[in-house]
Amino acid sequence: MLIYFDIASIAMYLFTFLLVKKNKFYVYSLFCGNEFLVLMSLSTIYLGFASGFQLNIIGICVVAFFAAYFSKGKGIRNSLIWSVMSVAIYLFLHFYMSFHTPIYPMEAWFNISFYAFHAILVFAFIAIYLVVFVRYTRSLEERILSESRIDFLTKTHNRYDLYSYLDSITEKKEYSLAIFDIDDFKKINDVYGHICGDYILKELAFIASNTLGDSFVSRYGGEEFIIIAKENNNEFYERLEDLRKYIASHVFQFNDTKINITITIGVGIYEENMSIEAWIDNADSKLYQGKNSGKNKTVM
């Protein structure tokens, strides 16, 4: 009887192979899971509860939740139903075999060997699935955390990561902070469009990140960026001036249009026990001093 069932199982697996090729993973899992339940149930009835085949029914429940997790839109409800059904089948086999002898009874040593084999197999099966799942979820969490700290458009650090970084600095007096933005950026959006404006922001962020090397570059909001570096204000000022001059001479080419821009930079002076907000405000006030005195300059 089991031989005939195995032949039918092989035919079914060949059919489900087509489901995998068509990315029907949930249907594939459903077919395989139900076939496995039937096979384990028949094996238990034919060879006895002591053979341990029924233990595999417990292990296969893990697959049900795996299938739900990786199958979009299916949810967890079907997996719970399938697991409850598996438990019901397990209990049915337990009670049924309590009152019936196996169709093909085996010797005690054979049953013990089979039971130990299936117990180890199920434990290994569950352990492997859980290890894979934990590793996958950890990598997913790390990816989400990383993406939550990066500005989507410019690929620089975002405002959340900026404050986290500043909070992590214990000796702030050893660091310098500056804020800069694009002069007359609204005109660029009005004349060339917002897609061009986004291009300018991305290019500017790329240039700033590469020019300033190991500095922390963050998009603060709109066309404003904040730069943090572990160096004194005078050295920092010189490097910012190099960046400002480079930007002023650089030609941004959007499609067939050549665009020149300038930036104004304000350097914040850190004072003892100054809050992060006050430090940024200090740099921001220097930025507006530069804006109000002709733009395209670095003010410290």
mmCIF file of C-alpha atoms in Angstrom:
data_model
loop_
_atom_site.group_PDB
_atom_site.id
_atom_site.type_symbol
_atom_site.label_atom_id
_atom_site.label_comp_id
_atom_site.label_asym_id
_atom_site.label_seq_id
_atom_site.Cartn_x
_atom_site.Cartn_y
_atom_site.Cartn_z
ATOM 1 C CA MET A 1 0.000 0.000 0.000
ATOM 2 C CA LEU A 2 2.755 2.470 0.966
ATOM 3 C CA ILE A 3 4.603 1.683 -2.272
ATOM 4 C CA TYR A 4 1.590 2.768 -4.304
ATOM 5 C CA PHE A 5 1.277 5.883 -2.201
ATOM 6 C CA ASP A 6 4.975 6.685 -2.783
ATOM 7 C CA ILE A 7 4.426 6.402 -6.540
ATOM 8 C CA ALA A 8 1.508 8.823 -6.276
ATOM 9 C CA SER A 9 3.662 11.155 -4.146
ATOM 10 C CA ILE A 10 6.401 11.231 -6.787
ATOM 11 C CA ALA A 11 3.817 12.115 -9.441
ATOM 12 C CA MET A 12 2.468 14.891 -7.198
ATOM 13 C CA TYR A 13 5.954 16.305 -6.584
ATOM 14 C CA LEU A 14 6.549 16.449 -10.321
ATOM 15 C CA PHE A 15 3.326 18.433 -10.637
ATOM 16 C CA THR A 16 4.245 20.783 -7.785
ATOM 17 C CA PHE A 17 7.594 21.446 -9.473
ATOM 18 C CA LEU A 18 5.581 23.335 -12.092
ATOM 19 C CA LEU A 19 4.056 25.418 -9.276
ATOM 20 C CA VAL A 20 7.526 26.424 -8.097
ATOM 21 C CA LYS A 21 8.489 27.471 -11.617
ATOM 22 C CA LYS A 22 5.393 29.690 -11.676
ATOM 23 C CA ASN A 23 6.245 31.145 -8.223
ATOM 24 C CA LYS A 24 3.173 29.527 -6.641
ATOM 25 C CA PHE A 25 5.066 28.834 -3.430
ATOM 26 C CA TYR A 26 2.059 28.940 -1.124
ATOM 27 C CA VAL A 27 0.099 26.408 -3.215
ATOM 28 C CA TYR A 28 3.253 24.289 -3.446
ATOM 29 C CA SER A 29 3.604 24.329 0.373
ATOM 30 C CA LEU A 30 -0.067 23.414 0.739
ATOM 31 C CA PHE A 31 0.226 20.420 -1.606
ATOM 32 C CA CYS A 32 3.430 19.140 -0.036
ATOM 33 C CA GLY A 33 2.221 19.683 3.517
ATOM 34 C CA ASN A 34 -1.014 17.790 3.011
ATOM 35 C CA GLU A 35 0.762 14.964 1.180
ATOM 36 C CA PHE A 36 3.233 14.745 4.052
ATOM 37 C CA LEU A 37 0.414 14.573 6.617
ATOM 38 C CA VAL A 38 -1.227 11.710 4.741
ATOM 39 C CA LEU A 39 2.083 9.845 4.360
ATOM 40 C CA MET A 40 2.970 10.167 8.056
ATOM 41 C CA SER A 41 -0.558 9.122 9.094
ATOM 42 C CA LEU A 42 -0.494 5.995 6.891
ATOM 43 C CA SER A 43 3.023 5.147 8.065
ATOM 44 C CA THR A 44 1.891 5.376 11.694
ATOM 45 C CA ILE A 45 -1.160 3.179 11.061
ATOM 46 C CA TYR A 46 0.857 0.613 9.118
ATOM 47 C CA LEU A 47 3.986 0.503 11.323
ATOM 48 C CA GLY A 48 2.630 1.640 14.717
ATOM 49 C CA PHE A 49 2.837 4.644 17.031
ATOM 50 C CA ALA A 50 6.095 3.335 18.486
ATOM 51 C CA SER A 51 7.827 3.830 15.113
ATOM 52 C CA GLY A 52 7.782 7.617 15.631
ATOM 53 C CA PHE A 53 6.476 8.648 12.203
ATOM 54 C CA GLN A 54 3.835 10.803 13.883
ATOM 55 C CA LEU A 55 6.584 13.028 15.352
ATOM 56 C CA ASN A 56 7.142 14.478 11.890
ATOM 57 C CA ILE A 57 3.643 15.975 12.018
ATOM 58 C CA ILE A 58 4.860 18.267 14.828
ATOM 59 C CA GLY A 59 7.895 19.312 12.814
ATOM 60 C CA ILE A 60 5.912 20.094 9.680
ATOM 61 C CA CYS A 61 3.854 22.712 11.572
ATOM 62 C CA VAL A 62 6.936 24.949 11.471
ATOM 63 C CA VAL A 63 6.808 24.882 7.678
ATOM 64 C CA ALA A 64 3.225 26.152 7.749
ATOM 65 C CA PHE A 65 4.255 29.352 9.509
ATOM 66 C CA PHE A 66 7.290 29.696 7.262
ATOM 67 C CA ALA A 67 5.003 29.499 4.227
ATOM 68 C CA ALA A 68 2.721 32.151 5.735
ATOM 69 C CA TYR A 69 5.631 34.482 6.451
ATOM 70 C CA PHE A 70 7.089 34.292 2.964
ATOM 71 C CA SER A 71 3.778 34.247 1.072
ATOM 72 C CA LYS A 72 2.419 37.772 0.586
ATOM 73 C CA GLY A 73 -1.220 38.329 1.450
ATOM 74 C CA LYS A 74 -1.874 34.883 2.940
ATOM 75 C CA GLY A 75 -1.527 35.922 6.562
ATOM 76 C CA ILE A 76 -1.181 33.610 9.527
ATOM 77 C CA ARG A 77 -4.786 32.397 9.772
ATOM 78 C CA ASN A 78 -4.346 29.530 7.302
ATOM 79 C CA SER A 79 -1.210 28.378 9.086
ATOM 80 C CA LEU A 80 -3.032 28.287 12.425
ATOM 81 C CA ILE A 81 -5.868 26.256 10.891
ATOM 82 C CA TRP A 82 -3.394 23.856 9.305
ATOM 83 C CA SER A 83 -1.478 23.487 12.595
ATOM 84 C CA VAL A 84 -4.665 22.793 14.562
ATOM 85 C CA MET A 85 -5.595 20.178 11.950
ATOM 86 C CA SER A 86 -2.141 18.608 12.336
ATOM 87 C CA VAL A 87 -2.517 18.430 16.122
ATOM 88 C CA ALA A 88 -5.983 16.853 15.698
ATOM 89 C CA ILE A 89 -4.506 14.218 13.339
ATOM 90 C CA TYR A 90 -1.694 13.542 15.817
ATOM 91 C CA LEU A 91 -4.180 13.020 18.675
ATOM 92 C CA PHE A 92 -6.403 10.867 16.478
ATOM 93 C CA LEU A 93 -3.440 8.622 15.622
ATOM 94 C CA HIS A 94 -2.528 8.399 19.302
ATOM 95 C CA PHE A 95 -6.020 7.270 20.333
ATOM 96 C CA TYR A 96 -6.539 5.078 17.277
ATOM 97 C CA MET A 97 -3.289 3.199 17.749
ATOM 98 C CA SER A 98 -4.072 2.763 21.455
ATOM 99 C CA PHE A 99 -6.895 0.424 20.447
ATOM 100 C CA HIS A 100 -5.455 -1.061 17.252
ATOM 101 C CA THR A 101 -2.320 -2.993 16.472
ATOM 102 C CA PRO A 102 -0.103 -1.950 13.553
ATOM 103 C CA ILE A 103 -0.807 -3.602 10.221
ATOM 104 C CA TYR A 104 2.906 -4.467 9.975
ATOM 105 C CA PRO A 105 4.213 -4.763 13.564
ATOM 106 C CA MET A 106 7.982 -4.472 14.004
ATOM 107 C CA GLU A 107 10.398 -5.793 16.616
ATOM 108 C CA ALA A 108 11.073 -3.619 19.668
ATOM 109 C CA TRP A 109 14.664 -2.700 18.694
ATOM 110 C CA PHE A 110 13.448 -1.643 15.272
ATOM 111 C CA ASN A 111 10.765 0.591 16.818
ATOM 112 C CA ILE A 112 13.279 2.133 19.217
ATOM 113 C CA SER A 113 15.682 2.846 16.355
ATOM 114 C CA PHE A 114 12.935 4.328 14.191
ATOM 115 C CA TYR A 115 11.600 6.452 17.062
ATOM 116 C CA ALA A 116 15.079 7.809 17.917
ATOM 117 C CA PHE A 117 15.759 8.538 14.234
ATOM 118 C CA HIS A 118 12.512 10.497 13.803
ATOM 119 C CA ALA A 119 12.978 12.368 17.102
ATOM 120 C CA ILE A 120 16.450 13.517 16.035
ATOM 121 C CA LEU A 121 15.180 14.317 12.534
ATOM 122 C CA VAL A 122 12.319 16.482 13.831
ATOM 123 C CA PHE A 123 14.559 18.297 16.312
ATOM 124 C CA ALA A 124 17.137 19.004 13.586
ATOM 125 C CA PHE A 125 14.379 20.071 11.181
ATOM 126 C CA ILE A 126 12.892 22.587 13.628
ATOM 127 C CA ALA A 127 16.332 23.849 14.698
ATOM 128 C CA ILE A 128 17.443 24.442 11.097
ATOM 129 C CA TYR A 129 14.242 26.274 10.213
ATOM 130 C CA LEU A 130 14.495 28.469 13.303
ATOM 131 C CA VAL A 131 18.160 29.279 12.650
ATOM 132 C CA VAL A 132 17.334 30.256 9.063
ATOM 133 C CA PHE A 133 14.374 32.339 10.242
ATOM 134 C CA VAL A 134 16.359 34.113 12.984
ATOM 135 C CA ARG A 135 19.188 34.930 10.580
ATOM 136 C CA TYR A 136 16.754 36.196 7.981
ATOM 137 C CA THR A 137 14.853 38.393 10.449
ATOM 138 C CA ARG A 138 18.099 39.763 11.878
ATOM 139 C CA SER A 139 19.379 40.712 8.425
ATOM 140 C CA LEU A 140 15.982 42.260 7.685
ATOM 141 C CA GLU A 141 16.052 44.248 10.937
ATOM 142 C CA GLU A 142 19.573 45.477 10.190
ATOM 143 C CA ARG A 143 18.506 46.516 6.700
ATOM 144 C CA ILE A 144 15.434 48.366 8.017
ATOM 145 C CA LEU A 145 17.526 50.063 10.727
ATOM 146 C CA SER A 146 20.133 51.084 8.162
ATOM 147 C CA GLU A 147 17.529 52.434 5.748
ATOM 148 C CA SER A 148 15.767 54.302 8.565
ATOM 149 C CA ARG A 149 18.978 56.262 9.161
ATOM 150 C CA ILE A 150 19.633 57.200 5.524
ATOM 151 C CA ASP A 151 17.967 59.988 3.554
ATOM 152 C CA PHE A 152 16.169 58.335 0.633
ATOM 153 C CA LEU A 153 17.045 61.002 -1.951
ATOM 154 C CA THR A 154 20.629 62.003 -1.169
ATOM 155 C CA LYS A 155 21.818 58.765 0.529
ATOM 156 C CA THR A 156 23.384 60.853 3.294
ATOM 157 C CA HIS A 157 22.510 60.451 6.975
ATOM 158 C CA ASN A 158 19.040 61.703 7.847
ATOM 159 C CA ARG A 159 17.952 63.953 10.692
ATOM 160 C CA TYR A 160 17.237 61.032 13.036
ATOM 161 C CA ASP A 161 20.727 59.615 12.541
ATOM 162 C CA LEU A 162 22.222 63.094 12.940
ATOM 163 C CA TYR A 163 20.833 63.480 16.451
ATOM 164 C CA SER A 164 21.816 59.905 17.329
ATOM 165 C CA TYR A 165 25.367 60.643 16.213
ATOM 166 C CA LEU A 166 25.543 63.916 18.142
ATOM 167 C CA ASP A 167 24.181 62.192 21.260
ATOM 168 C CA SER A 168 26.930 59.578 20.987
ATOM 169 C CA ILE A 169 29.713 62.212 21.031
ATOM 170 C CA THR A 170 30.970 62.572 24.613
ATOM 171 C CA GLU A 171 33.653 65.224 23.985
ATOM 172 C CA LYS A 172 31.790 67.637 21.721
ATOM 173 C CA LYS A 173 34.415 70.355 22.122
ATOM 174 C CA GLU A 174 36.744 68.184 20.000
ATOM 175 C CA TYR A 175 34.278 68.385 17.091
ATOM 176 C CA SER A 176 33.191 71.078 14.668
ATOM 177 C CA LEU A 177 29.719 71.491 13.181
ATOM 178 C CA ALA A 178 28.543 73.451 10.151
ATOM 179 C CA ILE A 179 25.293 73.892 8.306
ATOM 180 C CA PHE A 180 24.995 74.868 4.648
ATOM 181 C CA ASP A 181 22.310 75.229 2.056
ATOM 182 C CA ILE A 182 21.960 76.077 -1.613
ATOM 183 C CA ASP A 183 21.575 79.747 -2.430
ATOM 184 C CA ASP A 184 18.302 80.587 -4.183
ATOM 185 C CA PHE A 185 17.327 76.931 -4.437
ATOM 186 C CA LYS A 186 13.656 77.855 -4.905
ATOM 187 C CA LYS A 187 14.542 79.533 -8.223
ATOM 188 C CA ILE A 188 16.109 76.295 -9.455
ATOM 189 C CA ASN A 189 12.888 74.403 -8.699
ATOM 190 C CA ASP A 190 10.764 77.152 -10.263
ATOM 191 C CA VAL A 191 12.837 77.453 -13.441
ATOM 192 C CA TYR A 192 14.026 73.883 -14.060
ATOM 193 C CA GLY A 193 11.481 71.852 -12.086
ATOM 194 C CA HIS A 194 11.598 69.696 -8.962
ATOM 195 C CA ILE A 195 13.203 66.726 -10.729
ATOM 196 C CA CYS A 196 16.137 68.950 -11.567
ATOM 197 C CA GLY A 197 16.122 70.211 -7.973
ATOM 198 C CA ASP A 198 16.356 66.609 -6.727
ATOM 199 C CA TYR A 199 19.250 65.981 -9.100
ATOM 200 C CA ILE A 200 21.102 69.036 -7.722
ATOM 201 C CA LEU A 201 20.572 67.827 -4.144
ATOM 202 C CA LYS A 202 21.863 64.326 -4.944
ATOM 203 C CA GLU A 203 24.921 65.644 -6.775
ATOM 204 C CA LEU A 204 25.682 68.178 -4.054
ATOM 205 C CA ALA A 205 25.426 65.504 -1.348
ATOM 206 C CA PHE A 206 27.748 63.242 -3.332
ATOM 207 C CA ILE A 207 30.324 66.008 -3.790
ATOM 208 C CA ALA A 208 30.186 67.047 -0.126
ATOM 209 C CA SER A 209 30.564 63.452 1.094
ATOM 210 C CA ASN A 210 33.551 62.806 -1.155
ATOM 211 C CA THR A 211 35.251 66.173 -0.684
ATOM 212 C CA LEU A 212 35.027 66.113 3.111
ATOM 213 C CA GLY A 213 36.146 62.487 3.400
ATOM 214 C CA ASP A 214 35.621 61.165 6.927
ATOM 215 C CA SER A 215 33.187 63.919 7.949
ATOM 216 C CA PHE A 216 29.610 63.097 8.944
ATOM 217 C CA VAL A 217 27.273 64.538 6.287
ATOM 218 C CA SER A 218 23.551 64.702 6.983
ATOM 219 C CA ARG A 219 20.562 66.156 5.190
ATOM 220 C CA TYR A 220 18.934 68.368 7.801
ATOM 221 C CA GLY A 221 15.867 69.270 5.765
ATOM 222 C CA GLY A 222 15.029 70.606 2.314
ATOM 223 C CA GLU A 223 18.237 71.961 0.810
ATOM 224 C CA GLU A 224 20.023 72.222 4.183
ATOM 225 C CA PHE A 225 22.876 69.892 5.150
ATOM 226 C CA ILE A 226 24.857 69.554 8.364
ATOM 227 C CA ILE A 227 28.511 68.499 8.453
ATOM 228 C CA ILE A 228 30.337 67.270 11.560
ATOM 229 C CA ALA A 229 34.072 66.608 11.762
ATOM 230 C CA LYS A 230 36.507 65.763 14.536
ATOM 231 C CA GLU A 231 38.861 68.738 14.111
ATOM 232 C CA ASN A 232 39.226 72.287 15.348
ATOM 233 C CA ASN A 233 37.147 75.091 13.881
ATOM 234 C CA ASN A 234 39.987 76.732 11.952
ATOM 235 C CA GLU A 235 40.952 73.542 10.105
ATOM 236 C CA PHE A 236 37.292 72.801 9.523
ATOM 237 C CA TYR A 237 36.739 76.293 8.155
ATOM 238 C CA GLU A 238 39.511 75.839 5.573
ATOM 239 C CA ARG A 239 38.058 72.567 4.332
ATOM 240 C CA LEU A 240 34.577 74.079 4.117
ATOM 241 C CA GLU A 241 35.960 76.966 2.091
ATOM 242 C CA ASP A 242 37.490 74.452 -0.329
ATOM 243 C CA LEU A 243 34.089 72.795 -0.664
ATOM 244 C CA ARG A 244 32.309 76.118 -1.206
ATOM 245 C CA LYS A 245 34.773 77.202 -3.910
ATOM 246 C CA TYR A 246 34.542 73.841 -5.645
ATOM 247 C CA ILE A 247 30.744 73.981 -5.722
ATOM 248 C CA ALA A 248 30.815 77.530 -7.092
ATOM 249 C CA SER A 249 33.052 76.462 -9.991
ATOM 250 C CA HIS A 250 31.353 73.133 -10.650
ATOM 251 C CA VAL A 251 28.903 72.815 -13.545
ATOM 252 C CA PHE A 252 25.821 70.708 -12.797
ATOM 253 C CA GLN A 253 24.449 69.251 -16.011
ATOM 254 C CA PHE A 254 20.821 68.167 -15.993
ATOM 255 C CA ASN A 255 19.945 66.633 -19.358
ATOM 256 C CA ASP A 256 21.104 69.325 -21.807
ATOM 257 C CA THR A 257 21.006 72.148 -19.258
ATOM 258 C CA LYS A 258 24.121 73.428 -17.504
ATOM 259 C CA ILE A 259 23.488 74.922 -14.078
ATOM 260 C CA ASN A 260 25.765 76.767 -11.670
ATOM 261 C CA ILE A 261 24.963 77.036 -7.987
ATOM 262 C CA THR A 262 26.554 78.447 -4.856
ATOM 263 C CA ILE A 263 26.233 77.499 -1.202
ATOM 264 C CA THR A 264 26.450 79.487 2.014
ATOM 265 C CA ILE A 265 27.954 77.855 5.106
ATOM 266 C CA GLY A 266 27.636 78.667 8.788
ATOM 267 C CA VAL A 267 30.070 77.188 11.342
ATOM 268 C CA GLY A 268 28.731 76.691 14.866
ATOM 269 C CA ILE A 269 31.057 77.347 17.813
ATOM 270 C CA TYR A 270 30.522 74.820 20.605
ATOM 271 C CA GLU A 271 30.555 76.157 24.153
ATOM 272 C CA GLU A 272 30.737 74.139 27.370
ATOM 273 C CA ASN A 273 27.457 72.404 28.336
ATOM 274 C CA MET A 274 25.775 73.671 25.178
ATOM 275 C CA SER A 275 22.780 71.586 24.043
ATOM 276 C CA ILE A 276 22.683 69.991 20.606
ATOM 277 C CA GLU A 277 19.846 72.293 19.564
ATOM 278 C CA ALA A 278 21.783 75.368 20.703
ATOM 279 C CA TRP A 279 24.874 74.189 18.816
ATOM 280 C CA ILE A 280 22.885 73.762 15.605
ATOM 281 C CA ASP A 281 21.120 77.093 16.162
ATOM 282 C CA ASN A 282 24.510 78.759 16.539
ATOM 283 C CA ALA A 283 25.586 77.404 13.152
ATOM 284 C CA ASP A 284 22.214 78.322 11.660
ATOM 285 C CA SER A 285 22.559 81.939 12.805
ATOM 286 C CA LYS A 286 25.978 82.117 11.099
ATOM 287 C CA LEU A 287 24.387 80.683 7.953
ATOM 288 C CA TYR A 288 21.835 83.489 7.877
ATOM 289 C CA GLN A 289 24.513 86.055 8.510
ATOM 290 C CA GLY A 290 26.124 84.820 5.323
ATOM 291 C CA LYS A 291 22.785 84.833 3.496
ATOM 292 C CA ASN A 292 22.105 88.410 4.525
ATOM 293 C CA SER A 293 25.578 89.644 3.570
ATOM 294 C CA GLY A 294 25.768 88.473 -0.043
ATOM 295 C CA LYS A 295 25.631 84.621 0.074
ATOM 296 C CA ASN A 296 28.269 82.260 -1.342
ATOM 297 C CA LYS A 297 30.479 82.486 1.726
ATOM 298 C CA THR A 298 31.522 80.655 4.894
ATOM 299 C CA VAL A 299 30.814 82.438 8.185
ATOM 300 C CA MET A 300 32.313 81.388 11.528
#
